[in-house]
Short mmCIF file of C-alpha atoms in Angstrom, two decimals:
data_model
loop_
_atom_site.label_atom_id
_atom_site.label_comp_id
_atom_site.label_asym_id
_atom_site.label_seq_id
_atom_site.Cartn_x
_atom_site.Cartn_y
_atom_site.Cartn_z
CA MET X 1 106.66 180.94 183.19
CA SER X 2 104.22 183.59 182.06
CA GLU X 3 102.65 186.58 183.60
CA THR X 4 99.44 185.89 183.42
CA THR X 5 96.87 186.93 186.67
CA ILE X 6 94.49 183.70 188.52
CA GLN X 7 91.38 185.30 188.59
CA THR X 8 88.58 182.87 188.44
CA VAL X 9 89.07 178.97 189.80
CA ILE X 10 86.30 176.36 189.31
CA ILE X 11 86.68 173.73 191.45
CA GLY X 12 84.88 171.07 190.41
CA LEU X 13 83.14 168.37 193.14
CA ASP X 14 81.34 165.56 190.99
CA GLY X 15 78.29 164.39 193.02
CA ALA X 16 79.35 166.56 196.54
CA THR X 17 76.21 167.09 198.76
CA TYR X 18 75.95 169.25 201.83
CA ASP X 19 74.52 166.17 203.25
CA MET X 20 77.91 164.37 203.23
CA LEU X 21 80.18 167.25 203.87
CA ASP X 22 78.55 168.95 206.57
CA HIS X 23 79.45 165.36 208.43
CA LEU X 24 82.75 165.30 207.04
CA VAL X 25 83.28 168.63 208.32
CA ALA X 26 81.49 167.88 211.70
CA ASP X 27 84.05 165.18 211.49
CA GLY X 28 87.09 166.79 211.77
CA ILE X 29 87.77 164.95 208.64
CA MET X 30 87.16 168.42 205.74
CA PRO X 31 88.69 171.34 208.39
CA ASN X 32 89.33 173.73 205.42
CA LEU X 33 86.50 173.60 203.51
CA GLY X 34 84.24 173.94 206.58
CA ARG X 35 86.22 177.16 207.28
CA ILE X 36 85.68 177.83 203.83
CA MET X 37 82.17 177.49 203.93
CA GLU X 38 81.55 179.61 207.31
CA GLU X 39 83.64 182.54 205.68
CA GLY X 40 82.63 182.81 202.20
CA ALA X 41 79.08 182.24 200.43
CA ARG X 42 77.12 178.71 200.61
CA GLY X 43 74.36 177.87 199.06
CA ILE X 44 72.43 175.31 197.10
CA LEU X 45 72.95 174.58 192.96
CA ALA X 46 69.96 172.70 191.51
CA SER X 47 70.86 170.64 188.58
CA THR X 48 69.50 169.80 185.81
CA ILE X 49 65.90 168.00 185.47
CA HIS X 50 67.64 164.80 185.48
CA PRO X 51 70.22 164.83 187.34
CA LEU X 52 73.46 163.29 185.55
CA THR X 53 77.33 164.27 184.96
CA PRO X 54 77.20 165.04 180.76
CA PRO X 55 74.01 167.32 180.77
CA ALA X 56 74.49 169.18 183.90
CA TRP X 57 78.21 169.78 183.61
CA ALA X 58 77.12 171.36 180.21
CA THR X 59 75.04 172.76 181.84
CA LEU X 60 77.43 174.79 184.29
CA MET X 61 80.15 175.12 181.34
CA THR X 62 77.68 177.17 178.91
CA GLY X 63 75.11 178.57 181.23
CA ARG X 64 72.59 176.75 179.16
CA SER X 65 70.33 174.13 179.31
CA PRO X 66 70.29 171.03 178.29
CA GLY X 67 67.92 171.26 176.05
CA ASN X 68 69.55 174.59 174.46
CA HIS X 69 73.52 173.11 174.67
CA GLY X 70 71.96 169.40 173.30
CA VAL X 71 73.47 166.93 175.96
CA PHE X 72 71.44 164.67 177.45
CA ASP X 73 73.10 161.63 178.38
CA PHE X 74 76.80 160.27 177.89
CA ILE X 75 75.02 159.04 174.64
CA ARG X 76 73.50 160.27 171.46
CA VAL X 77 70.20 158.47 170.59
CA ASP X 78 69.64 157.99 166.81
CA ARG X 79 66.39 157.64 165.49
CA GLU X 80 66.30 157.56 161.90
CA GLY X 81 67.00 154.01 160.63
CA SER X 82 65.37 150.95 160.74
CA LYS X 83 66.00 150.47 164.44
CA PRO X 84 67.19 153.11 167.02
CA SER X 85 70.73 153.27 167.61
CA TYR X 86 73.25 155.38 169.25
CA THR X 87 77.26 156.65 169.32
CA LEU X 88 78.91 158.32 172.18
CA ALA X 89 78.33 162.34 173.02
CA THR X 90 81.14 164.62 171.99
CA SER X 91 81.96 168.23 172.48
CA ALA X 92 79.89 167.93 168.71
CA ASP X 93 77.19 167.56 170.65
CA VAL X 94 77.86 170.84 172.54
CA LYS X 95 75.71 173.40 169.97
CA VAL X 96 76.67 176.51 171.99
CA PRO X 97 80.53 177.55 173.39
CA THR X 98 81.55 176.70 176.87
CA ILE X 99 82.56 179.75 179.27
CA TRP X 100 86.30 178.30 178.08
CA GLN X 101 85.69 179.96 174.64
CA LEU X 102 84.18 182.33 175.28
CA ALA X 103 86.84 183.16 177.66
CA SER X 104 89.13 182.89 175.17
CA ALA X 105 88.01 184.77 172.44
CA ALA X 106 87.29 187.90 175.22
CA GLY X 107 91.33 187.52 174.87
CA LYS X 108 91.80 185.46 178.17
CA ARG X 109 93.36 182.36 178.89
CA ALA X 110 91.68 178.81 179.81
CA THR X 111 92.48 175.93 181.92
CA THR X 112 89.69 173.24 181.99
CA LEU X 113 90.41 169.63 183.45
CA ASN X 114 89.09 166.50 183.44
CA TYR X 115 85.52 167.38 181.78
CA PRO X 116 83.06 166.05 180.28
CA VAL X 117 82.14 166.17 176.53
CA MET X 118 85.37 168.10 176.29
CA PHE X 119 86.91 165.23 173.46
CA PRO X 120 87.67 166.22 170.61
CA ALA X 121 89.13 169.21 172.50
CA LYS X 122 88.17 172.98 170.59
CA PRO X 123 90.63 175.37 170.25
CA ILE X 124 91.07 177.61 173.10
CA ASP X 125 93.69 180.04 174.04
CA GLY X 126 95.13 177.84 177.15
CA VAL X 127 94.65 174.84 177.64
CA VAL X 128 92.05 171.68 177.82
CA ILE X 129 92.26 167.82 178.87
CA PRO X 130 89.18 166.12 178.60
CA GLY X 131 87.37 163.84 180.64
CA TYR X 132 86.12 160.23 180.14
CA VAL X 133 89.10 159.95 177.69
CA PRO X 134 90.54 156.21 177.60
CA TRP X 135 94.54 156.42 179.40
CA SER X 136 95.81 155.16 176.33
CA TYR X 137 94.51 158.41 174.44
CA LEU X 138 94.56 160.58 176.82
CA GLY X 139 98.32 162.00 175.34
CA ARG X 140 96.77 162.80 171.95
CA ALA X 141 93.74 164.66 173.44
CA ILE X 142 95.83 167.55 175.49
CA HIS X 143 95.50 170.57 173.36
CA PRO X 144 97.78 172.24 172.92
CA ARG X 145 100.06 169.14 171.68
CA GLU X 146 103.11 171.53 173.12
CA THR X 147 101.13 171.53 177.10
CA PHE X 148 101.44 167.63 176.75
CA LYS X 149 105.00 167.19 176.12
CA MET X 150 105.59 169.53 179.00
CA LEU X 151 104.00 167.60 181.56
CA LYS X 152 105.54 164.97 180.49
CA ALA X 153 108.98 166.46 180.86
CA LYS X 154 107.63 167.15 184.06
CA GLY X 155 107.19 164.22 185.16
CA VAL X 156 102.92 164.72 186.49
CA PHE X 157 100.92 163.09 183.63
CA LYS X 158 101.13 159.84 184.18
CA ALA X 159 98.48 158.64 182.16
CA SER X 160 98.15 154.80 183.14
CA GLU X 161 96.70 156.55 186.40
CA MET X 162 94.20 158.35 185.33
CA SER X 163 92.40 155.91 184.21
CA THR X 164 91.55 151.83 185.59
CA ASP X 165 90.49 148.63 184.44
CA TRP X 166 87.58 148.20 182.59
CA GLN X 167 86.56 145.24 184.21
CA HIS X 168 87.08 146.32 187.45
CA GLU X 169 85.06 149.36 187.05
CA ARG X 170 81.74 147.39 185.49
CA LYS X 171 81.98 145.34 189.02
CA ALA X 172 81.71 148.32 190.32
CA VAL X 173 78.98 150.16 188.90
CA GLN X 174 76.60 147.30 190.19
CA GLY X 175 78.26 146.82 193.59
CA LEU X 176 81.34 145.52 195.29
CA SER X 177 81.65 143.18 198.03
CA GLU X 178 83.47 145.11 201.27
CA ASN X 179 86.90 143.20 200.50
CA GLN X 180 86.63 144.79 197.31
CA LEU X 181 86.18 147.97 198.41
CA THR X 182 89.76 149.06 199.30
CA ASP X 183 91.26 148.93 196.18
CA TRP X 184 88.48 150.87 194.31
CA VAL X 185 89.05 153.78 196.40
CA GLU X 186 92.92 154.12 196.39
CA PHE X 187 92.81 153.63 193.17
CA HIS X 188 90.92 156.78 193.21
CA ILE X 189 93.07 158.00 195.50
CA THR X 190 95.88 158.08 193.11
CA ARG X 191 93.62 158.94 190.11
CA GLU X 192 92.95 162.17 191.98
CA GLN X 193 96.59 163.21 193.36
CA ARG X 194 97.62 162.92 189.62
CA TRP X 195 95.00 165.89 188.34
CA GLN X 196 96.10 167.74 191.34
CA ASP X 197 100.34 167.39 190.22
CA ILE X 198 98.89 168.38 186.65
CA LEU X 199 96.69 171.76 187.99
CA LEU X 200 99.48 172.99 190.24
CA THR X 201 102.09 172.37 187.26
CA LEU X 202 99.67 174.15 184.85
CA MET X 203 98.94 177.21 187.06
CA GLU X 204 103.04 177.31 188.01
CA GLU X 205 104.13 177.37 183.96
CA GLU X 206 100.98 178.13 182.19
CA PRO X 207 98.34 180.03 184.22
CA SER X 208 95.07 181.12 182.73
CA GLU X 209 92.82 183.77 183.86
CA LEU X 210 90.12 181.09 184.06
CA THR X 211 91.25 178.14 185.30
CA ALA X 212 89.22 174.69 186.51
CA VAL X 213 89.17 171.11 187.63
CA LEU X 214 87.04 168.54 188.16
CA PHE X 215 87.53 165.55 190.73
CA ASP X 216 85.23 163.16 189.92
CA GLY X 217 86.17 160.31 192.26
CA VAL X 218 83.86 161.98 194.93
CA ASP X 219 80.79 160.83 192.93
CA ARG X 220 82.27 157.25 192.14
CA ILE X 221 83.24 156.77 195.39
CA GLN X 222 80.12 157.64 197.34
CA HIS X 223 78.28 154.84 194.73
CA LEU X 224 79.51 152.49 196.20
CA CYS X 225 80.77 154.04 200.06
CA TRP X 226 78.26 155.78 200.73
CA HIS X 227 77.13 153.12 203.65
CA LEU X 228 80.19 152.77 205.30
CA ILE X 229 80.29 157.22 206.15
CA ASP X 230 76.37 157.95 206.18
CA PRO X 231 76.17 158.68 210.01
CA ALA X 232 73.26 156.75 209.72
CA THR X 233 74.50 153.23 208.67
CA ARG X 234 78.60 153.22 209.04
CA ASP X 235 77.60 151.67 212.87
CA ASP X 236 76.34 148.81 210.76
CA TYR X 237 79.51 147.98 208.59
CA MET X 238 82.33 147.21 211.02
CA THR X 239 83.96 144.29 209.90
CA PRO X 240 87.78 144.21 209.49
CA ASP X 241 87.17 145.54 205.30
CA SER X 242 84.40 147.23 206.29
CA VAL X 243 86.53 149.36 208.52
CA ALA X 244 89.54 149.37 206.39
CA ALA X 245 87.22 150.62 203.57
CA ARG X 246 85.89 153.21 205.28
CA GLU X 247 89.51 154.72 206.78
CA LEU X 248 90.78 154.80 203.10
CA VAL X 249 87.16 156.78 201.96
CA LEU X 250 87.95 159.16 204.82
CA GLN X 251 91.25 159.41 203.77
CA TYR X 252 89.73 160.51 200.39
CA PHE X 253 87.90 163.20 201.72
CA ARG X 254 91.13 164.52 203.91
CA ASN X 255 92.88 164.86 200.23
CA VAL X 256 90.68 166.13 198.79
CA ASP X 257 90.30 168.87 201.72
CA ASP X 258 94.31 169.39 201.55
CA TYR X 259 93.55 169.59 197.42
CA ILE X 260 91.34 173.09 197.85
CA VAL X 261 93.77 174.60 199.64
CA GLN X 262 96.56 173.91 197.41
CA ILE X 263 94.54 175.81 194.97
CA ILE X 264 93.43 178.39 197.18
CA ASP X 265 97.29 179.17 198.02
CA LYS X 266 98.57 178.86 194.46
CA ALA X 267 95.82 181.19 192.66
CA GLY X 268 96.92 183.84 195.01
CA PRO X 269 95.26 186.36 196.98
CA GLN X 270 93.87 188.18 194.13
CA ALA X 271 91.60 185.34 193.13
CA GLN X 272 87.98 184.55 193.26
CA VAL X 273 86.98 180.60 193.81
CA PHE X 274 84.25 178.45 193.29
CA ILE X 275 83.56 175.09 194.54
CA VAL X 276 81.00 173.41 192.69
CA SER X 277 79.20 170.35 192.08
CA ASP X 278 76.60 168.66 189.09
CA HIS X 279 74.65 167.08 191.58
CA GLY X 280 73.86 166.24 195.21
CA PHE X 281 74.09 162.80 196.75
CA THR X 282 71.68 160.14 198.77
CA ARG X 283 71.20 157.00 199.54
CA SER X 284 69.43 154.84 197.28
CA GLY X 285 66.57 152.80 197.92
CA SER X 286 66.49 148.59 198.32
CA ARG X 287 64.66 148.13 194.69
CA ILE X 288 65.52 148.62 191.32
CA PHE X 289 63.07 149.32 188.43
CA TYR X 290 63.37 147.08 185.26
CA ALA X 291 62.31 149.66 182.58
CA ASN X 292 62.37 147.05 179.67
CA THR X 293 60.42 144.44 181.71
CA PHE X 294 58.34 147.36 182.58
CA LEU X 295 57.30 148.02 179.09
CA GLU X 296 57.61 144.37 178.26
CA HIS X 297 54.67 144.38 180.81
CA ALA X 298 52.70 146.57 179.03
CA GLY X 299 53.08 144.99 175.84
CA LEU X 300 55.04 147.82 174.40
CA LEU X 301 58.25 145.59 173.91
CA SER X 302 59.81 142.13 172.77
CA TRP X 303 62.99 140.69 173.96
CA ASN X 304 65.07 138.71 171.61
CA ASP X 305 64.89 135.23 171.72
CA GLY X 306 67.44 134.15 174.49
CA THR X 307 67.52 137.80 176.22
CA PRO X 308 68.69 136.55 179.90
CA MET X 309 66.88 137.34 182.84
CA ASP X 310 68.83 139.15 185.27
CA ASP X 311 69.49 137.39 189.03
CA GLN X 312 71.65 139.73 189.81
CA GLY X 313 70.25 143.14 191.23
CA ARG X 314 71.80 145.11 187.76
CA VAL X 315 71.72 148.19 185.89
CA ALA X 316 73.38 147.27 182.84
CA LEU X 317 75.33 144.24 181.14
CA ASP X 318 78.27 142.87 182.86
CA GLU X 319 79.86 142.12 178.79
CA ASN X 320 80.33 144.03 176.16
CA THR X 321 76.84 143.62 175.11
CA GLU X 322 74.89 147.29 174.53
CA ALA X 323 71.37 147.04 175.47
CA SER X 324 69.64 147.63 172.26
CA THR X 325 71.02 144.39 171.12
CA LEU X 326 68.61 142.76 173.00
CA ILE X 327 65.45 144.11 171.69
CA ASP X 328 63.24 143.06 169.31
CA TRP X 329 62.44 146.18 167.54
CA THR X 330 59.60 144.48 165.18
CA SER X 331 57.30 144.62 167.56
CA THR X 332 58.73 147.39 170.06
CA LYS X 333 56.81 150.94 170.67
CA ALA X 334 58.89 152.35 173.49
CA TYR X 335 62.12 151.34 175.22
CA SER X 336 65.30 152.70 177.07
CA LEU X 337 68.51 151.82 175.91
CA SER X 338 71.08 153.41 179.12
CA SER X 339 70.42 153.19 182.57
CA SER X 340 72.19 156.91 183.24
CA SER X 341 69.88 158.71 181.29
CA ASN X 342 66.29 157.39 183.27
CA ALA X 343 64.83 157.86 179.74
CA ILE X 344 62.35 156.42 177.68
CA PHE X 345 61.81 156.82 174.18
CA ILE X 346 59.21 156.53 171.96
CA ARG X 347 59.45 154.75 168.83
CA ARG X 348 58.02 156.78 165.29
CA ALA X 349 56.70 154.74 162.52
CA ALA X 350 58.53 157.04 159.99
CA ASN X 351 56.03 154.67 157.10
CA PRO X 352 51.97 153.76 157.32
CA GLY X 353 52.72 149.80 158.94
CA ASP X 354 56.20 150.79 160.43
CA PRO X 355 57.02 149.53 163.92
CA GLY X 356 56.01 152.17 166.28
CA VAL X 357 53.37 154.88 167.07
CA THR X 358 51.83 157.40 163.87
CA ASP X 359 52.29 160.89 164.32
CA ALA X 360 48.65 160.99 164.95
CA GLU X 361 48.64 157.97 167.78
CA TYR X 362 51.41 160.08 169.41
CA GLU X 363 49.57 162.15 171.89
CA ALA X 364 47.36 159.70 173.51
CA PHE X 365 50.18 157.01 173.79
CA ARG X 366 52.33 159.07 175.26
CA ASP X 367 49.75 160.51 177.58
CA ASP X 368 48.40 156.88 178.23
CA LEU X 369 52.06 155.34 179.30
CA ILE X 370 52.73 158.50 181.33
CA ALA X 371 49.70 157.17 183.53
CA GLN X 372 50.99 153.76 183.06
CA LEU X 373 54.19 154.87 185.15
CA LEU X 374 52.63 157.21 187.87
CA ASP X 375 50.49 154.32 188.34
CA PHE X 376 53.28 151.93 189.31
CA LYS X 377 53.77 150.62 192.61
CA ASP X 378 55.60 148.57 194.45
CA PRO X 379 53.82 144.92 195.16
CA ASP X 380 56.23 144.73 198.58
CA THR X 381 55.06 147.67 199.69
CA GLY X 382 52.11 148.87 197.90
CA LYS X 383 53.90 152.94 197.34
CA PRO X 384 54.43 154.39 193.96
CA VAL X 385 57.74 153.31 191.95
CA ILE X 386 58.28 156.63 190.08
CA LYS X 387 57.85 160.19 191.30
CA SER X 388 57.69 162.15 188.27
CA VAL X 389 57.61 162.00 184.34
CA PHE X 390 59.19 164.51 182.15
CA LYS X 391 57.94 165.26 179.08
CA ARG X 392 60.69 166.09 176.54
CA GLU X 393 59.08 169.75 176.02
CA ASP X 394 58.74 170.81 179.67
CA ALA X 395 61.92 168.89 181.14
CA PHE X 396 64.29 170.39 177.76
CA PRO X 397 62.63 173.45 176.07
CA GLY X 398 65.01 174.95 173.91
CA THR X 399 66.52 174.27 170.07
CA GLN X 400 67.38 171.13 170.88
CA THR X 401 64.31 169.45 172.08
CA ASP X 402 63.58 167.00 168.76
CA ARG X 403 67.48 165.09 170.45
CA ALA X 404 65.82 164.65 173.93
CA PRO X 405 64.29 161.97 174.81
CA ASP X 406 60.50 161.35 175.09
CA LEU X 407 60.44 160.53 178.07
CA THR X 408 62.81 161.31 181.68
CA LEU X 409 61.77 159.63 184.85
CA GLN X 410 62.67 160.34 188.64
CA LEU X 411 61.95 157.57 190.78
CA HIS X 412 61.17 158.27 194.12
CA ASP X 413 64.52 156.98 195.76
CA PHE X 414 66.14 158.69 193.14
CA SER X 415 68.17 155.64 191.69
CA PHE X 416 68.91 155.15 188.41
CA LEU X 417 67.04 152.59 186.17
CA SER X 418 67.85 148.59 184.91
CA VAL X 419 67.55 148.20 180.96
CA LEU X 420 68.12 144.63 181.59
CA ARG X 421 65.30 141.42 181.46
CA ALA X 422 63.87 140.06 184.73
CA ASP X 423 60.58 138.47 185.17
CA GLN X 424 59.67 141.71 187.39
CA PRO X 425 59.70 144.97 186.68
CA ILE X 426 61.10 145.76 190.55
CA LYS X 427 63.41 144.07 192.44
CA ASP X 428 65.64 143.14 195.26
CA ARG X 429 69.11 145.56 195.22
CA ARG X 430 71.83 143.31 196.20
CA VAL X 431 74.44 145.09 197.96
CA PRO X 432 73.91 148.68 199.45
CA TYR X 433 74.67 151.89 196.84
CA ALA X 434 73.68 155.47 196.48
CA THR X 435 72.76 157.67 193.68
CA HIS X 436 72.33 160.83 192.85
CA HIS X 437 69.80 164.25 194.35
CA PRO X 438 69.10 167.06 192.45
CA ASP X 439 70.72 169.56 195.27
CA GLY X 440 74.60 169.74 195.16
CA ILE X 441 76.59 172.48 196.33
CA PHE X 442 77.74 176.10 195.43
CA VAL X 443 80.58 177.67 197.69
CA ALA X 444 82.80 180.76 196.76
CA THR X 445 85.64 182.58 198.42
CA GLY X 446 87.68 184.70 197.53
CA PRO X 447 88.38 189.15 197.84
CA GLY X 448 85.15 190.44 196.37
CA ILE X 449 83.02 187.65 197.64
CA ALA X 450 80.33 188.48 200.28
CA ALA X 451 81.44 187.38 203.86
CA GLY X 452 79.26 184.65 205.67
CA ALA X 453 77.14 184.25 203.21
CA ARG X 454 74.13 182.26 203.34
CA ILE X 455 72.04 182.48 199.53
CA ASP X 456 68.93 181.41 198.14
CA PRO X 457 69.15 177.98 195.75
CA LEU X 458 71.23 178.51 192.47
CA PHE X 459 70.54 176.79 189.04
CA ILE X 460 73.80 175.34 188.09
CA ALA X 461 73.57 176.93 184.67
CA ASP X 462 74.19 180.56 187.09
CA VAL X 463 77.70 179.16 187.66
CA ALA X 464 78.41 180.31 183.58
CA PRO X 465 77.19 183.78 184.31
CA THR X 466 79.08 183.70 187.56
CA ALA X 467 82.34 183.01 186.54
CA LEU X 468 82.82 185.60 183.50
CA TYR X 469 81.69 187.49 185.16
CA SER X 470 84.39 186.75 188.16
CA CYS X 471 87.14 186.56 185.83
CA GLY X 472 85.27 190.68 184.26
CA VAL X 473 83.97 188.61 180.82
CA GLU X 474 80.94 190.26 179.51
CA VAL X 475 78.49 188.01 179.86
CA PRO X 476 76.28 187.10 176.27
CA SER X 477 72.88 188.46 177.10
CA ASP X 478 71.06 185.26 176.10
CA MET X 479 72.17 182.86 178.81
CA GLU X 480 70.17 181.49 181.08
CA GLY X 481 71.95 181.43 183.89
CA LYS X 482 72.15 184.78 186.04
CA VAL X 483 74.73 186.04 187.58
CA ALA X 484 75.24 184.96 191.60
CA VAL X 485 75.21 188.18 192.85
CA GLN X 486 73.89 187.13 196.09
CA ALA X 487 77.74 185.80 196.43
CA PHE X 488 79.14 188.73 195.98
CA ALA X 489 79.91 191.70 198.68
CA GLU X 490 77.76 195.25 197.98
CA GLY X 491 80.85 197.01 197.38
CA TYR X 492 82.36 194.91 194.82
CA LYS X 493 79.24 194.97 193.34
CA SER X 494 79.31 198.97 193.05
CA ASP X 495 83.10 198.46 191.62
CA ASN X 496 82.51 196.48 188.88
CA PRO X 497 79.13 196.60 187.30
CA ILE X 498 77.62 193.01 185.45
CA ARG X 499 78.96 193.73 181.78
CA TYR X 500 76.64 192.19 179.15
CA THR X 501 76.74 191.60 175.29
CA GLU X 502 74.45 190.23 172.51
CA GLY X 503 75.49 186.19 171.80
CA ASP X 504 77.54 185.63 169.47
CA GLU X 505 78.16 182.41 169.25
CA ALA X 506 80.97 182.43 166.38
CA ALA X 507 83.11 184.77 168.39
CA ALA X 508 83.06 182.27 170.40
CA GLY X 509 85.26 179.73 169.04
CA ASP X 510 84.63 176.50 166.51
CA THR X 511 81.20 175.35 167.28
CA ASP X 512 80.84 172.64 164.20
CA ASP X 513 80.67 169.21 164.91
CA ALA X 514 83.18 167.39 165.44
CA ALA X 515 84.65 164.24 164.68
CA LEU X 516 86.10 161.03 166.84
CA THR X 517 88.64 158.76 164.86
CA GLY X 518 87.03 154.81 165.23
CA ASP X 519 89.63 153.82 167.71
CA ALA X 520 88.98 156.58 170.18
CA GLU X 521 85.30 155.85 169.99
CA GLU X 522 85.64 152.56 170.50
CA GLN X 523 87.44 153.17 173.42
CA ILE X 524 85.65 155.27 175.41
CA ARG X 525 82.54 153.17 174.42
CA GLU X 526 84.34 150.50 176.38
CA ARG X 527 84.87 152.64 179.19
CA LEU X 528 81.06 154.02 179.25
CA LYS X 529 80.13 150.23 179.34
CA SER X 530 82.27 149.83 181.81
CA LEU X 531 81.20 152.23 184.12
CA GLY X 532 77.95 150.28 183.70
CA TYR X 533 76.02 152.94 181.71
CA LEU X 534 75.39 151.16 178.75
#
């Protein structure tokens, strides 16, 4: 075992929100987290403009906003060809160093488990096991290779239990019936246990000063089971199937509560621990906005002949067909490619006579489209559907702005849009569903943390410099995020002044493009389709 002392631990709970955690604490489901939140520091962690897993976690890992780190979605859209295409967002799309690289460059070890856009792993002094990697490829994705061999020898690496059946997930993101929810929750209970086993083994055998793990079942379970545990709705679902699913969901959260204490105990009394989420959660509205259908009705998009009408209340296709194959690109000027991004792209005409919008027309065209979107009302309620429309230079300023979507939508109910064809731009949702909310969580505990502090809202980019400060690493002066000084005790801050250095990305490790093999990219693409995003 290494003599390395764990200094800083980041526990990511994907989609965790006080709106649910406070109820679970009050009901005795998560007493450990309740005690930690009461005794430590607690505050809201505001997510990215569009609160989505890849850009939000990339912001947390880099201290930079999407306009500077370059990740906007699960995919990277290429608009240079005769028609739009896309590939998967990978570690090559993160154009600035992560805190794992910065810590490594500063002579610290780092361990990061299950975080997105970390594949292929960029080498650091420490361990990288990326998230969103197919189980059949996961062993080859681990850095370094020797760590994979150790985990296999210890019997804690069980790749087949760290992924799931894609057909099941594809159905699940669209919504499952009550009698299918138990299998969904049971899988995530097992999966989180696998990550916990790996984490505790690494903390024992190969400890790192900066250690991070991401439990993403919180997000997956809340999407489909929020209505079963939300005090406002849970009493409406009392069938045997609903009761059985609800008990499993509560068991999942009990387990996570236990994991947190196990991690803190294993880290030791000297470690500072930060429990964070990429975004919050909330119940979704009862209607689905079909963005491409809206654009069709506005005369800005055409479908290929034979494109079916969706009558199932879906946001993406169940089968392995991408939305881009449904669109007639000869006459389309605006389009949405993924439900996850809530984005609309405007097609630019490269040459006179080409399909799309000319440079001279672009600003007026975009302003007119924004006005139409904001003016769109649900015919059943008469209320606006879209709360805000963000231009890319406003939502994502920075060095990577040109890679961002032209428009990003925030719906009044915070829902994801649908990319499918329908007979109307807005239709009923068929099953209960919950969605992302911009307000995530920030909880800190350990020596030097301000006891019982209720701090002002932080921005998700603030976690990166805070973790570096906690770990004794100089903070790059050009980071957008700021150290969460409110979270630390006055005496600790006096004894440990923040040290800054000029940003030097080259010193943080390789940030050049890294390519996926064709096999790996196809497997991950299939997984994202199965999750319903593509």
